[in-house]
Tab-separated table of C-alpha atoms in Angstrom:
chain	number	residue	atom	x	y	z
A	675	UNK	CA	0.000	0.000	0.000
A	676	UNK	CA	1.387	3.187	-0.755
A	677	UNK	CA	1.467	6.225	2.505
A	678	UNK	CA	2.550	9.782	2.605
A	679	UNK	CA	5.397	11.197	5.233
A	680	UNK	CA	5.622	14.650	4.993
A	681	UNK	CA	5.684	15.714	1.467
A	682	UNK	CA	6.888	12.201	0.584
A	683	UNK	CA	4.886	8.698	-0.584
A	684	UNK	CA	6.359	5.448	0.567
A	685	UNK	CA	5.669	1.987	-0.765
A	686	UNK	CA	4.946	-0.066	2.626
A	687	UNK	CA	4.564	-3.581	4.411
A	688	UNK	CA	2.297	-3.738	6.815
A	689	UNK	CA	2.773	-6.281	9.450
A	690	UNK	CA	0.546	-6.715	12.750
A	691	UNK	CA	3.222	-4.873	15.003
A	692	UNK	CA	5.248	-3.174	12.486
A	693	UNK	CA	5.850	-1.164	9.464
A	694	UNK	CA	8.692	-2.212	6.603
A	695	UNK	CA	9.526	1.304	4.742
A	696	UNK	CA	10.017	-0.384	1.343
A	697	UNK	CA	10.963	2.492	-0.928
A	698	UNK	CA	10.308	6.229	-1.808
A	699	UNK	CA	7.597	6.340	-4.339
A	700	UNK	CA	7.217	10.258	-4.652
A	701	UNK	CA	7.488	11.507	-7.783
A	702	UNK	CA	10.525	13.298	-7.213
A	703	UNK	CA	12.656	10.468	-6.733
A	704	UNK	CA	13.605	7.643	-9.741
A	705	UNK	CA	13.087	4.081	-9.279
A	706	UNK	CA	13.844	1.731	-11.905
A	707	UNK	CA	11.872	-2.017	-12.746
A	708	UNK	CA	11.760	-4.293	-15.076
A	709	UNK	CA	8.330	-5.959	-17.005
A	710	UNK	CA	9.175	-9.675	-17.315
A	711	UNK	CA	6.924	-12.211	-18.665
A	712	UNK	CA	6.451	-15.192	-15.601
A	713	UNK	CA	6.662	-18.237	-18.247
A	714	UNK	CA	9.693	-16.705	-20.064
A	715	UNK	CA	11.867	-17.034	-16.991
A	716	UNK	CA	14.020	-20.008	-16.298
A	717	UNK	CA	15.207	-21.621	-13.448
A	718	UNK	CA	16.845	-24.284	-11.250
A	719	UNK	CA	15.114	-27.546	-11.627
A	720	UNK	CA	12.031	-25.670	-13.638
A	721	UNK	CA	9.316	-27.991	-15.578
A	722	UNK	CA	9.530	-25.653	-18.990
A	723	UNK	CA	7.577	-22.646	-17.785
A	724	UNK	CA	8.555	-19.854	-15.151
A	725	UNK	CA	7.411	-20.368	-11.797
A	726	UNK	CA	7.782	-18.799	-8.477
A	727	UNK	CA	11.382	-20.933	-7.980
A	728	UNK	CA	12.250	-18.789	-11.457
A	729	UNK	CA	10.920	-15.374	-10.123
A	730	UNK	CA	12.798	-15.500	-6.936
A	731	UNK	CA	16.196	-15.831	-8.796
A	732	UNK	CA	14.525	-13.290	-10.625
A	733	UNK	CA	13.955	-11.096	-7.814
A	734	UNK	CA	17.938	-11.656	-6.686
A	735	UNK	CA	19.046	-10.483	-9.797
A	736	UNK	CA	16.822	-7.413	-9.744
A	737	UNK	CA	18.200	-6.550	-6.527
A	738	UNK	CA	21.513	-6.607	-6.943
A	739	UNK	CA	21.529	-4.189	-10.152
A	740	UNK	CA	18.963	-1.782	-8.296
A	741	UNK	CA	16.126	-2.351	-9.494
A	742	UNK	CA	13.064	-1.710	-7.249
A	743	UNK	CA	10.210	-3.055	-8.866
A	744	UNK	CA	9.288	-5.868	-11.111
A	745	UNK	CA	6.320	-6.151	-13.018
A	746	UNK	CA	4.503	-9.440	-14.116
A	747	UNK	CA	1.178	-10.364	-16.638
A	748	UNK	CA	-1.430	-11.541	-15.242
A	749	UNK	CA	-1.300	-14.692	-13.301
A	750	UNK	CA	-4.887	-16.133	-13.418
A	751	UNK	CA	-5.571	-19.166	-14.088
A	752	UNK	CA	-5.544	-19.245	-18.121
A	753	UNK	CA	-7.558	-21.427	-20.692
A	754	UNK	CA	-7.001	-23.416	-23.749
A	755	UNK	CA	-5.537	-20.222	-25.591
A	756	UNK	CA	-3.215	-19.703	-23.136
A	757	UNK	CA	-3.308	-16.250	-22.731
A	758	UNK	CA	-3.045	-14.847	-19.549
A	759	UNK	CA	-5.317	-11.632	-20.925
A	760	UNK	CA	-8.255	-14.298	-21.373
A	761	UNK	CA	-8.349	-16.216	-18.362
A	762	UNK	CA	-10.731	-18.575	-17.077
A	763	UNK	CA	-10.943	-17.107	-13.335
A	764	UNK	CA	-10.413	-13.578	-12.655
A	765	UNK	CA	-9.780	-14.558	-9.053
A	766	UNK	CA	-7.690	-18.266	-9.494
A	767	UNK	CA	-3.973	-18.673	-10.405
A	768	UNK	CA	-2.171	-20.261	-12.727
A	769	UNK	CA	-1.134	-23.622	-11.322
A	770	UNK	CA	1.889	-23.473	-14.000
A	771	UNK	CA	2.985	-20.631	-11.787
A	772	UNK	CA	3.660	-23.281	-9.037
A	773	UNK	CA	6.976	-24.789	-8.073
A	774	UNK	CA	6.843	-28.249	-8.264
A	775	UNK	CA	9.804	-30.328	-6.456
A	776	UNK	CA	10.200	-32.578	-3.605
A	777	UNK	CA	8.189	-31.091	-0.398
A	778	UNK	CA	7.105	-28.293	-2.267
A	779	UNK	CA	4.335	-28.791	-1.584
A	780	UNK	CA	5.058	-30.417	1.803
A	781	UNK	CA	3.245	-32.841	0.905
A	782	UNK	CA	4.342	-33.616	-2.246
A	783	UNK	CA	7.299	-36.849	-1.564
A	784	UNK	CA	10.222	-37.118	-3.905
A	785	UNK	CA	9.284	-41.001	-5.107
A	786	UNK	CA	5.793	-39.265	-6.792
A	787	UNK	CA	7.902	-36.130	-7.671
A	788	UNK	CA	10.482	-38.235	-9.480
A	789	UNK	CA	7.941	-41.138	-10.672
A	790	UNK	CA	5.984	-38.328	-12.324
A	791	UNK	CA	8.627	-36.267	-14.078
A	792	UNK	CA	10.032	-40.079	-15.474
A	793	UNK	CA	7.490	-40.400	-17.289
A	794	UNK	CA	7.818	-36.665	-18.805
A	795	UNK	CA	10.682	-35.731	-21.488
A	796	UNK	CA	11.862	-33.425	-19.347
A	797	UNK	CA	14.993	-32.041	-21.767
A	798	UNK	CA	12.573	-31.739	-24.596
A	799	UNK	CA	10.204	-29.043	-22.047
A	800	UNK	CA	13.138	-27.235	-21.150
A	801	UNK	CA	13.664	-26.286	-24.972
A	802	UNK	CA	12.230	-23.437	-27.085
A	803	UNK	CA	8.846	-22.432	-26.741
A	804	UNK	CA	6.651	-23.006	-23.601
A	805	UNK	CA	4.565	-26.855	-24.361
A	806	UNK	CA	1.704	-25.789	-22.255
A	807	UNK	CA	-0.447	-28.601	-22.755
A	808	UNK	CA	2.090	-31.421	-21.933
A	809	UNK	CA	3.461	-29.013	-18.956
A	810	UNK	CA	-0.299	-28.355	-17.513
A	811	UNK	CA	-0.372	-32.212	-17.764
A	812	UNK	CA	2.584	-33.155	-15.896
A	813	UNK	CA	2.140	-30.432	-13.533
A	814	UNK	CA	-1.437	-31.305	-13.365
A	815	UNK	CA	-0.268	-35.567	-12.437
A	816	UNK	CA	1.796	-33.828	-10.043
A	817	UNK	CA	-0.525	-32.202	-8.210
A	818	UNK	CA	-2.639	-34.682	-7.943
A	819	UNK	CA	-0.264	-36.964	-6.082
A	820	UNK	CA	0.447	-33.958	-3.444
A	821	UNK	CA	-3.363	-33.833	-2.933
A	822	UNK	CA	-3.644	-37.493	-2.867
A	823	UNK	CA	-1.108	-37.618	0.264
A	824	UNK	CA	-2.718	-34.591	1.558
A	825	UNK	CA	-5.631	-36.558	2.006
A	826	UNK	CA	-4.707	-39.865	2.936
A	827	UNK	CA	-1.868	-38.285	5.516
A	828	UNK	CA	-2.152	-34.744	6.525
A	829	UNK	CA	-2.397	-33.512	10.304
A	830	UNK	CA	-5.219	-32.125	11.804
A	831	UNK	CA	-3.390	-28.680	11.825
A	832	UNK	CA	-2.603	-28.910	8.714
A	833	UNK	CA	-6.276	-29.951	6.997
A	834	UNK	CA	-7.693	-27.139	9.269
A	835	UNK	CA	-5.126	-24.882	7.435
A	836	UNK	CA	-6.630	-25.379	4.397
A	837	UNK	CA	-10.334	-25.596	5.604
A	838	UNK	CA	-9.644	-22.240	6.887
A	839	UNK	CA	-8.371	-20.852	3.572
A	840	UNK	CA	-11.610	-22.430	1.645
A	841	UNK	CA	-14.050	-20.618	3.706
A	842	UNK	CA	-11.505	-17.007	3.972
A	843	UNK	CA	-11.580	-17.445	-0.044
A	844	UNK	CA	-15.455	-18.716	-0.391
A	845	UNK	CA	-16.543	-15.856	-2.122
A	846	UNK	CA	-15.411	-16.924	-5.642
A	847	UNK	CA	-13.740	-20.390	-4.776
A	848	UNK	CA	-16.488	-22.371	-4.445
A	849	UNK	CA	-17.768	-21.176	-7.964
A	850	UNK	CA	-14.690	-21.620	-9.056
A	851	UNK	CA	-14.006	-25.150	-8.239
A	852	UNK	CA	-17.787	-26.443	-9.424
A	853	UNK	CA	-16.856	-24.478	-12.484
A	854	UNK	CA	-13.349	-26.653	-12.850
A	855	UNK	CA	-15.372	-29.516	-11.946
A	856	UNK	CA	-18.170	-29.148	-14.784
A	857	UNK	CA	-15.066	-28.382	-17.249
A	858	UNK	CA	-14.109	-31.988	-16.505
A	859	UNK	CA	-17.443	-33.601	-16.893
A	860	UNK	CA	-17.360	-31.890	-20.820
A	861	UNK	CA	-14.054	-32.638	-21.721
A	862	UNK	CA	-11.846	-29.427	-19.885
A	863	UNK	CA	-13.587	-27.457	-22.051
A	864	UNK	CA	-14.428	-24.109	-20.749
A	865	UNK	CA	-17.111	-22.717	-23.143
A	866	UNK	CA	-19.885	-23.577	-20.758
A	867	UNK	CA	-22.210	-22.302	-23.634
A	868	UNK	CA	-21.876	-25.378	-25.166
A	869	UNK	CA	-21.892	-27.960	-22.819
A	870	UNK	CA	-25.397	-29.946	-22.814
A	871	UNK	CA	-28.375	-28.141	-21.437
A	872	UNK	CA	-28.116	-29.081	-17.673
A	873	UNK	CA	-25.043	-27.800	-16.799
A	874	UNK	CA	-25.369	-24.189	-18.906
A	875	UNK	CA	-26.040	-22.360	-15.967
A	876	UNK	CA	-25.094	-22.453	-12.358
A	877	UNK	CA	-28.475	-23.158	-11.227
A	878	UNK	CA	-28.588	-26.108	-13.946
A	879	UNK	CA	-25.657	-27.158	-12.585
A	880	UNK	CA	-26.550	-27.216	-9.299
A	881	UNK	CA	-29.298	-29.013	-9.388
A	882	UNK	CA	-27.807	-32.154	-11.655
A	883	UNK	CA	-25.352	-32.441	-9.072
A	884	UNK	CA	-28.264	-32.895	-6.324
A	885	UNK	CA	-29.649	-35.279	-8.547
A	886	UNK	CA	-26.762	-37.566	-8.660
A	887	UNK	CA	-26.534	-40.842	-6.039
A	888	UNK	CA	-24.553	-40.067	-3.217
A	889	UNK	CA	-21.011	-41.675	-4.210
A	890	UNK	CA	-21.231	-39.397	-7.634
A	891	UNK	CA	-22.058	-36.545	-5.153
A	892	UNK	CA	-18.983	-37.647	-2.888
A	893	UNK	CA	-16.778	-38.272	-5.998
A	894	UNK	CA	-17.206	-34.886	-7.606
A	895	UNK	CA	-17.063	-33.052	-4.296
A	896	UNK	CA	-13.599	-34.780	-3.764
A	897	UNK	CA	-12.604	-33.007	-7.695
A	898	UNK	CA	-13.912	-29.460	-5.768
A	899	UNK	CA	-11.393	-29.937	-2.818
A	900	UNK	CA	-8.832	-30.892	-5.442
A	901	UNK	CA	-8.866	-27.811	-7.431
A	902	UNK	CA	-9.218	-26.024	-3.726
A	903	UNK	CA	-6.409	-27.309	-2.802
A	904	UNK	CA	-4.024	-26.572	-6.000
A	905	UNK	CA	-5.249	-22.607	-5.284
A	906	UNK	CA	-4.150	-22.819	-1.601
A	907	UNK	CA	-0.965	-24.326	-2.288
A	908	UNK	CA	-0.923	-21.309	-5.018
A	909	UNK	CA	-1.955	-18.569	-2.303
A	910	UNK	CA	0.762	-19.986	-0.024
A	911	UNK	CA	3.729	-19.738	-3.081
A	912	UNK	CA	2.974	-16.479	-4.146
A	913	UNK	CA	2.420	-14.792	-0.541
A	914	UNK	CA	5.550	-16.413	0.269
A	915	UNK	CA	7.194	-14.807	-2.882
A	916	UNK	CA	5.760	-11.596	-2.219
A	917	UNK	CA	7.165	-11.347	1.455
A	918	UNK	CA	10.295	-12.863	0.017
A	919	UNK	CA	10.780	-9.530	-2.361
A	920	UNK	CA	9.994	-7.475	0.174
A	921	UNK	CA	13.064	-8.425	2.040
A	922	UNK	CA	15.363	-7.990	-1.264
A	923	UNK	CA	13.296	-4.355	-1.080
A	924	UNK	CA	11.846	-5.365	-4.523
A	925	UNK	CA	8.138	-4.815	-5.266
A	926	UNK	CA	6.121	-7.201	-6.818
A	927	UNK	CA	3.528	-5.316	-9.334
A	928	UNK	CA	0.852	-7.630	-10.610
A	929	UNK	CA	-1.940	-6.471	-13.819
A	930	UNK	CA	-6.044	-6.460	-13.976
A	931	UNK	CA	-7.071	-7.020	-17.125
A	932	UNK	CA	-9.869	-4.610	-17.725
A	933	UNK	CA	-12.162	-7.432	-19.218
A	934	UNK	CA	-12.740	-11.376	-17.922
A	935	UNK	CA	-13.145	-13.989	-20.329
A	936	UNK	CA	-16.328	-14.851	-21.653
A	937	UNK	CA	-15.770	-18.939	-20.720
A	938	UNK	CA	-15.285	-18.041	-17.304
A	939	UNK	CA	-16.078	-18.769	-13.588
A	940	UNK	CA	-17.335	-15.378	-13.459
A	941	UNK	CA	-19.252	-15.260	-16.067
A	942	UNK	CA	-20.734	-18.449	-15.841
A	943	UNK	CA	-21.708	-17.824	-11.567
A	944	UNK	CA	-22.715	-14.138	-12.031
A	945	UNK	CA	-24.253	-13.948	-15.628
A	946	UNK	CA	-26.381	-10.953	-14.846
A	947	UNK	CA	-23.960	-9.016	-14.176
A	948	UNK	CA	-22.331	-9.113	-17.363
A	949	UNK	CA	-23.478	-8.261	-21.103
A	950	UNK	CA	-23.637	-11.615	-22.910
A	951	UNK	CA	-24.358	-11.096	-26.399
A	952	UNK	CA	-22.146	-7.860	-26.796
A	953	UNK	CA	-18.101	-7.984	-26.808
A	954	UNK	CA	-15.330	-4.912	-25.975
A	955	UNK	CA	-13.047	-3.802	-28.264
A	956	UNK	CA	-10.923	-0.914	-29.821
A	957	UNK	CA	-11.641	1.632	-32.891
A	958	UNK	CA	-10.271	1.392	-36.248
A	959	UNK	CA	-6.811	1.005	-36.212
A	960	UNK	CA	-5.799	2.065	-40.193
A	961	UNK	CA	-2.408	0.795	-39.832
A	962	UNK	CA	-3.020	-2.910	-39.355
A	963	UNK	CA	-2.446	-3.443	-43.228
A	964	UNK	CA	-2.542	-7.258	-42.942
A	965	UNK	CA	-5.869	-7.477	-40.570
A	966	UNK	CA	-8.709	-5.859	-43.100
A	967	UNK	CA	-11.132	-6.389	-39.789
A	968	UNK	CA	-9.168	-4.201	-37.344
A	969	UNK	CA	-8.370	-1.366	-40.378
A	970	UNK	CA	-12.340	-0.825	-40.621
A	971	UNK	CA	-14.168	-1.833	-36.818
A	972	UNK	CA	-11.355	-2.008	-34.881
A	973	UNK	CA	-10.150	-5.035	-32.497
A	974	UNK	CA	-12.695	-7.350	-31.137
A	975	UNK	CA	-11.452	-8.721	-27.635
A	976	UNK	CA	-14.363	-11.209	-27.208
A	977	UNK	CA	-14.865	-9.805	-23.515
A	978	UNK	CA	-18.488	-9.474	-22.538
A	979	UNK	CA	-19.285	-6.103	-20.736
A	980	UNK	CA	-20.136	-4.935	-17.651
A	981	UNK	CA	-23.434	-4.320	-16.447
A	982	UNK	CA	-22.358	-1.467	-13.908
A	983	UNK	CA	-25.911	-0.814	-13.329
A	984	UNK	CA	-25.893	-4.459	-11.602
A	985	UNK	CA	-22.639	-4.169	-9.891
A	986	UNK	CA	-23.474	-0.932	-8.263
A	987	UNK	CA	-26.556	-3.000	-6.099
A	988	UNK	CA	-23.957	-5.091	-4.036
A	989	UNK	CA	-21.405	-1.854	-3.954
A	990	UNK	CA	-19.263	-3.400	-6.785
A	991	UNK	CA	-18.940	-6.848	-4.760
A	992	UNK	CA	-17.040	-9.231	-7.856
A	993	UNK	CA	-14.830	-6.256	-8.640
A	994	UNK	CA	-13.580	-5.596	-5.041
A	995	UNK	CA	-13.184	-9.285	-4.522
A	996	UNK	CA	-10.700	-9.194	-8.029
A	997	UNK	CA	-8.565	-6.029	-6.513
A	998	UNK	CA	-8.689	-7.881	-3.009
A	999	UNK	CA	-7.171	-11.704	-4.823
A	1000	UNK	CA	-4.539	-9.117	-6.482
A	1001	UNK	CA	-3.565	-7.194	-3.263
A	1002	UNK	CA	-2.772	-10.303	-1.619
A	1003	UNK	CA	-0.186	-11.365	-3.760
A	1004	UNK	CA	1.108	-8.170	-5.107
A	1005	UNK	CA	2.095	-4.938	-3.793
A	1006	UNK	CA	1.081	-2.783	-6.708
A	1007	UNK	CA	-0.912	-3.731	-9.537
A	1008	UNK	CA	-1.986	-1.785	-12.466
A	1009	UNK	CA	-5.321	-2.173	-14.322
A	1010	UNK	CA	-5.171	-2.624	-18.547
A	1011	UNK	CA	-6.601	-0.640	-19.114
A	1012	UNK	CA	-8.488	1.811	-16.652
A	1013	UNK	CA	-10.084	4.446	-19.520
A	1014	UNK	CA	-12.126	1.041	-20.358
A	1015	UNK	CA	-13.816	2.117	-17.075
A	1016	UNK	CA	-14.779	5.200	-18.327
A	1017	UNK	CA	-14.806	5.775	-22.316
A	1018	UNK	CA	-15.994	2.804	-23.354
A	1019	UNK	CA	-14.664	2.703	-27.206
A	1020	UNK	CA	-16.953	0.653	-29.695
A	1021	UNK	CA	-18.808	-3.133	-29.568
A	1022	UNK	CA	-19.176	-5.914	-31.448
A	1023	UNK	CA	-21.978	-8.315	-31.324
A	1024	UNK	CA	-20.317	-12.065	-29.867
A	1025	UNK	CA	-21.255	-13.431	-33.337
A	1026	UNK	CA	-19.432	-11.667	-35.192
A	1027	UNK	CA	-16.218	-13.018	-36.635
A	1028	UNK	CA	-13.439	-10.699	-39.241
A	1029	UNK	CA	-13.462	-12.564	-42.578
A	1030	UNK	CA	-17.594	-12.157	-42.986
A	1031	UNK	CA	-17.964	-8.798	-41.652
A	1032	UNK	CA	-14.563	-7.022	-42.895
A	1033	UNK	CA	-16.488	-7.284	-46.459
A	1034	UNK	CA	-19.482	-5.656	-45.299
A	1035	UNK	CA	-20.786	-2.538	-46.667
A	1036	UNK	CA	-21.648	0.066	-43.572
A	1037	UNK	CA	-25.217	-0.220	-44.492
A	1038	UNK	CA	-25.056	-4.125	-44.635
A	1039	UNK	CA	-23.598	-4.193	-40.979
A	1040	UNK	CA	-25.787	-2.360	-39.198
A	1041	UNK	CA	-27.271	-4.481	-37.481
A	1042	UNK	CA	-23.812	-6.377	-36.445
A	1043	UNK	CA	-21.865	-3.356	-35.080
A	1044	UNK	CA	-23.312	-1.303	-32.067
A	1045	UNK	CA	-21.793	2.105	-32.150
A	1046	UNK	CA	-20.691	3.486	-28.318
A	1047	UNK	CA	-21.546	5.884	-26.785
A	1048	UNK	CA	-18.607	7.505	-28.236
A	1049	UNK	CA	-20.073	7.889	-31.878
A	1050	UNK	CA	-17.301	6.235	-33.360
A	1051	UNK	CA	-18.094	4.523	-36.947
A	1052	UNK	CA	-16.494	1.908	-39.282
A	1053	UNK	CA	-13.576	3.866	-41.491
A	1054	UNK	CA	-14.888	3.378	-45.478
């Protein structure tokens, strides 16, 4: 959080009985950071992405040259794309973020550590380009083992550690793991649109799941605590990272995406709070010579938008929860970007796709582009 002394704003650690003065952030004195990618970093004993092991070397290095801040995408938990701008939980984070090795997680044993990455190429991971679907698969077998002997053996302490963090997090975890659940009953897909009729809404959902016999119940309820546990062991990395950089006198800046993905946990639990059949996006951008779509309507993001009419009832109540998940990971965090807040630009219509419409005559599409509130029309 940032406080003023004097004439003077300091970046600052609050702990119960004391105060860490982290660095000068008034605008008279120069601090230098660094924007780094998460999955582009390398480390000791990494599985082919950037983790948390990666970003505290990271962190070292940025101390010892001076810098004071490093800056990082967005961490949430990200879909088949792979792009951590269309995530599949604005609140979840990416268990590829996650540092996988012997007793990290405690409970996590180095025979299932070492039987799982066996079976992986592990040489072939470490080379060019991030392989996120065999990656999210071995980290994925992994996890499961350290959940596996999290059941079967953890202390009482421990399981009431993690009870504790399900019902601190409840708000959006619970969604979130029937959400993760229902993605495995249609194949990990996420575009909940499409899955068969009783599971296209959360009420749907809901009551299938009450329909099922009582070992299906106990069985898919078992799948919930797994993808609870995965975020704990997540909440516990990165806090532990973010502390970590605070003693190296490093802050940690983390990014909000101005929109959430349309196949989303949000979405999908708090539909009326959203605009479904209308998408975000940019004006005309004439220099995109090879993208006819983007010269004439501008960039479709596929986001849905918000119904701030419906937000305002519960005082704002998903959005606080996202800036609250940030904060407790991050020190700063910026939001891409914040005019979306307050100029929104132009929208598209979820249907509509660039090779059919780019061709379009203004008169033709008028009834597949929705001008804002902005005036902005389609360049001729």
């Amino acid at each position: 959080m940032c406080s003023s002394f004097g004439s003077r704003h300091y970046f600052v650690i609050r702990h119960s009985s004391f105060v860490i003065l982290l660095m000068d952030l008034s605008p008279e004195k120069k601090i230098a950071g660094v924007l780094v990618p998460l999955f582009a970093l390398r480390g000791a004993g990494d599985l082919g992405i950037g983790d948390v092991g990666a970003l505290r070397e990271f962190i070292d290095w940025a101390a010892t040259i001076g810098f004071k801040l490093v800056q990082l995408l967005p961490t949430n938990e990200i879909g088949n794309d792979n792009s951590p701008y269309n995530a599949i939980s604005a609140m979840a984070i990416e268990p590829t973020t996650l540092h996988l090795a012997p007793n990290s997680p405690p409970d996590l044993t180095r025979e299932d550590f070492d039987a799982s990455v066996a079976r992986a190429d592990i040489h072939s991971l470490r080379l060019g380009e991030v392989k996120y679907r065999q990656i999210k698969k071995l980290k994925r077998c992994i996890l499961e083992k350290a959940f596996a002997n999290f059941s079967a053996h953890a202390s009482e302490e421990r399981q009431l550690e993690f009870r504790m963090f399900c019902d601190q997090e409840a708000a959006w975890l619970r969604n979130y793991a029937f959400f993760r659940v229902l993605m495995e009953e249609n194949d990990d897909s996420a575009a909940w649109n499409r899955w068969p009729a009783q599971y296209q809404s959360i009420e749907r959902a809901r009551t299938w799941l009450c329909a099922l016999s009582q070992d299906r119940q106990a069985a898919l309820a078992a799948r919930q605590n797994f993808f609870c546990y995965v975020q704990w062991i997540a909440h516990q990395q990165w806090r532990a990272i973010k502390s970590y950089a605070a003693e190296r006198g490093v802050a940690l800046m983390g990014d909000i995406p101005f929109g959430v993905s349309y196949y989303s946990a949000d979405v999908f639990a708090r539909p009326d709070e959203f605009v479904l059949d209308w998408c975000g996006g940019a004006p005309p951008e004439p220099y995109f010579k090879e993208d006819v779509f983007t010269q004439k309507w501008g960039q479709n993001w596929g986001i849905p938008l918000y119904r701030w009419d419906r937000m305002r009832k519960n005082n704002f109540e998903w959005w606080r929860e996202r800036v609250r998940a940030v904060r407790q990971i991050f020190h700063l965090f910026r939001i891409d970007h914040v005019l979306g807040t307050a100029i929104p630009r132009i929208s598209f219509l979820a249907t509509m796709r660039h090779p059919k419409i780019a061709r379009r005559t203004n008169a033709k599409a008028k009834n597949t582009c929705a001008l804002s509130s902005t005036k902005q029309a389609p360049r001729a």
